[in-house]
PDB file of C-alpha atoms in Angstrom:
ATOM      1  CA  UNK A 833      15.558 -17.525   7.733  1.00 79.00           C
ATOM      2  CA  UNK A 834      13.826 -15.966  10.796  1.00 80.00           C
ATOM      3  CA  UNK A 835      10.717 -15.461   8.799  1.00 81.00           C
ATOM      4  CA  UNK A 836      10.495 -19.149   8.082  1.00 81.00           C
ATOM      5  CA  UNK A 837      10.171 -19.903  11.847  1.00 83.00           C
ATOM      6  CA  UNK A 838       7.136 -17.619  12.413  1.00 81.00           C
ATOM      7  CA  UNK A 839       4.857 -20.717  12.857  1.00 82.00           C
ATOM      8  CA  UNK A 840       7.096 -21.937  15.732  1.00 88.00           C
ATOM      9  CA  UNK A 841       7.279 -18.491  17.388  1.00 86.00           C
ATOM     10  CA  UNK A 842       3.418 -18.162  17.362  1.00 81.00           C
ATOM     11  CA  UNK A 843       2.855 -21.758  18.436  1.00 89.00           C
ATOM     12  CA  UNK A 844       5.093 -20.956  21.464  1.00 92.00           C
ATOM     13  CA  UNK A 845       3.163 -17.725  22.146  1.00 88.00           C
ATOM     14  CA  UNK A 846      -0.169 -19.440  21.988  1.00 89.00           C
ATOM     15  CA  UNK A 847       1.137 -22.111  24.461  1.00 93.00           C
ATOM     16  CA  UNK A 848       2.372 -19.285  26.719  1.00 92.00           C
ATOM     17  CA  UNK A 849      -1.015 -17.489  26.589  1.00 89.00           C
ATOM     18  CA  UNK A 850      -2.857 -20.785  27.450  1.00 92.00           C
ATOM     19  CA  UNK A 851      -0.699 -21.197  30.542  1.00 93.00           C
ATOM     20  CA  UNK A 852      -1.372 -17.565  31.526  1.00 91.00           C
ATOM     21  CA  UNK A 853      -5.033 -18.020  31.113  1.00 90.00           C
ATOM     22  CA  UNK A 854      -5.157 -21.272  33.198  1.00 94.00           C
ATOM     23  CA  UNK A 855      -3.512 -19.227  36.029  1.00 95.00           C
ATOM     24  CA  UNK A 856      -5.989 -16.460  35.512  1.00 91.00           C
ATOM     25  CA  UNK A 857      -3.312 -14.017  34.411  1.00 91.00           C
ATOM     26  CA  UNK A 858      -5.133 -11.937  31.722  1.00 86.00           C
ATOM     27  CA  UNK A 859      -4.786  -8.557  30.527  1.00 85.00           C
ATOM     28  CA  UNK A 860      -7.603  -5.914  30.978  1.00 88.00           C
ATOM     29  CA  UNK A 861     -10.380  -5.775  28.286  1.00 86.00           C
ATOM     30  CA  UNK A 862      -9.181  -2.471  26.960  1.00 89.00           C
ATOM     31  CA  UNK A 863      -5.896  -3.797  25.814  1.00 88.00           C
ATOM     32  CA  UNK A 864      -7.685  -5.919  23.376  1.00 83.00           C
ATOM     33  CA  UNK A 865      -8.649  -2.845  21.270  1.00 85.00           C
ATOM     34  CA  UNK A 866      -5.110  -1.511  21.354  1.00 86.00           C
ATOM     35  CA  UNK A 867      -3.740  -4.836  20.294  1.00 83.00           C
ATOM     36  CA  UNK A 868      -6.244  -5.300  17.544  1.00 81.00           C
ATOM     37  CA  UNK A 869      -5.298  -2.002  16.015  1.00 77.00           C
ATOM     38  CA  UNK A 870      -1.575  -2.831  16.138  1.00 76.00           C
ATOM     39  CA  UNK A 871      -2.160  -6.292  14.569  1.00 76.00           C
ATOM     40  CA  UNK A 872      -4.170  -4.581  11.839  1.00 72.00           C
ATOM     41  CA  UNK A 873      -1.323  -2.417  11.095  1.00 67.00           C
ATOM     42  CA  UNK A 874       1.047  -5.320  11.049  1.00 68.00           C
ATOM     43  CA  UNK A 875      -0.894  -7.199   8.422  1.00 64.00           C
ATOM     44  CA  UNK A 876      -1.337  -4.050   6.317  1.00 60.00           C
ATOM     45  CA  UNK A 877      -4.506  -2.568   7.585  1.00 57.00           C
ATOM     46  CA  UNK A 878      -4.326   1.103   8.734  1.00 54.00           C
ATOM     47  CA  UNK A 879      -6.986   2.661  10.769  1.00 53.00           C
ATOM     48  CA  UNK A 880      -7.441   6.479  10.146  1.00 53.00           C
ATOM     49  CA  UNK A 881      -8.128   7.858  13.536  1.00 49.00           C
ATOM     50  CA  UNK A 882      -9.894  11.004  12.048  1.00 46.00           C
ATOM     51  CA  UNK A 883     -12.401   9.274   9.834  1.00 46.00           C
ATOM     52  CA  UNK A 884     -12.465   5.904  11.602  1.00 44.00           C
ATOM     53  CA  UNK A 885     -12.154   4.074   8.417  1.00 41.00           C
ATOM     54  CA  UNK A 886      -9.858   1.098   7.607  1.00 43.00           C
ATOM     55  CA  UNK A 887      -7.931   1.319   4.258  1.00 43.00           C
ATOM     56  CA  UNK A 888      -6.272  -1.747   2.894  1.00 43.00           C
ATOM     57  CA  UNK A 889      -2.509  -1.120   2.247  1.00 48.00           C
ATOM     58  CA  UNK A 890      -0.185  -3.358   0.484  1.00 69.00           C
ATOM     59  CA  UNK A 891       0.017  -5.909   3.230  1.00 71.00           C
ATOM     60  CA  UNK A 892       3.487  -7.027   2.241  1.00 78.00           C
ATOM     61  CA  UNK A 893       5.384  -3.958   1.560  1.00 81.00           C
ATOM     62  CA  UNK A 894       3.888  -1.907   4.460  1.00 80.00           C
ATOM     63  CA  UNK A 895       4.595  -4.773   6.867  1.00 82.00           C
ATOM     64  CA  UNK A 896       7.301  -3.651   9.520  1.00 83.00           C
ATOM     65  CA  UNK A 897       9.245  -6.838   8.755  1.00 87.00           C
ATOM     66  CA  UNK A 898       9.532  -5.801   5.062  1.00 89.00           C
ATOM     67  CA  UNK A 899      10.184  -2.073   5.692  1.00 89.00           C
ATOM     68  CA  UNK A 900      12.787  -2.830   8.290  1.00 91.00           C
ATOM     69  CA  UNK A 901      14.540  -5.308   6.081  1.00 93.00           C
ATOM     70  CA  UNK A 902      14.329  -3.003   3.009  1.00 94.00           C
ATOM     71  CA  UNK A 903      15.855   0.014   5.008  1.00 94.00           C
ATOM     72  CA  UNK A 904      18.668  -2.133   6.074  1.00 95.00           C
ATOM     73  CA  UNK A 905      19.449  -3.889   2.776  1.00 95.00           C
ATOM     74  CA  UNK A 906      19.438  -0.581   0.898  1.00 95.00           C
ATOM     75  CA  UNK A 907      22.234   0.542   3.050  1.00 95.00           C
ATOM     76  CA  UNK A 908      24.488  -2.353   2.090  1.00 94.00           C
ATOM     77  CA  UNK A 909      27.191  -1.271  -0.348  1.00 92.00           C
ATOM     78  CA  UNK A 910      28.711  -4.634  -0.873  1.00 93.00           C
ATOM     79  CA  UNK A 911      25.782  -6.166  -2.890  1.00 94.00           C
ATOM     80  CA  UNK A 912      24.438  -5.235  -6.370  1.00 95.00           C
ATOM     81  CA  UNK A 913      21.025  -3.777  -7.002  1.00 95.00           C
ATOM     82  CA  UNK A 914      19.955  -7.132  -8.397  1.00 96.00           C
ATOM     83  CA  UNK A 915      20.889  -8.902  -5.148  1.00 96.00           C
ATOM     84  CA  UNK A 916      18.876  -6.298  -3.202  1.00 96.00           C
ATOM     85  CA  UNK A 917      16.006  -6.912  -5.440  1.00 94.00           C
ATOM     86  CA  UNK A 918      16.333 -10.636  -5.027  1.00 95.00           C
ATOM     87  CA  UNK A 919      16.395 -10.427  -1.299  1.00 94.00           C
ATOM     88  CA  UNK A 920      13.482  -8.092  -1.099  1.00 93.00           C
ATOM     89  CA  UNK A 921      11.509 -10.536  -3.163  1.00 92.00           C
ATOM     90  CA  UNK A 922      12.500 -13.483  -0.963  1.00 92.00           C
ATOM     91  CA  UNK A 923      11.345 -11.549   2.237  1.00 90.00           C
ATOM     92  CA  UNK A 924       8.060 -10.352   0.555  1.00 87.00           C
ATOM     93  CA  UNK A 925       7.318 -14.000  -0.490  1.00 86.00           C
ATOM     94  CA  UNK A 926       8.102 -15.232   3.130  1.00 87.00           C
ATOM     95  CA  UNK A 927       5.847 -12.413   4.606  1.00 83.00           C
ATOM     96  CA  UNK A 928       3.039 -13.412   2.252  1.00 79.00           C
ATOM     97  CA  UNK A 929       3.388 -17.257   2.496  1.00 81.00           C
ATOM     98  CA  UNK A 930       4.592 -17.755   6.165  1.00 79.00           C
ATOM     99  CA  UNK A 931       3.813 -14.617   8.143  1.00 74.00           C
ATOM    100  CA  UNK A 932       0.519 -13.818   6.447  1.00 64.00           C
ATOM    101  CA  UNK A 933      -0.909 -17.314   7.050  1.00 61.00           C
TER     102      UNK A 933
END
């Protein structure tokens, strides 16, 4: 359910950033490099610091939203394996269609 509200969250974030920019409250430029690397990891790209290469990972199942959900749902004893699989597929689909857009 939360994943379906991703567009709303980012719209609010963008509006907040515009307000900060209008008030000249902006981060230092070196922060951009750090944030860019974090965002690449979020969408499934991993930077190898030794080789300085970028390898494409499975963007859905390596996403922290998916891995966090997967670790929690795997601990649930009250649901069947079929239900776990169903929920994981739903989360993967939401990440791919809503978050990844």
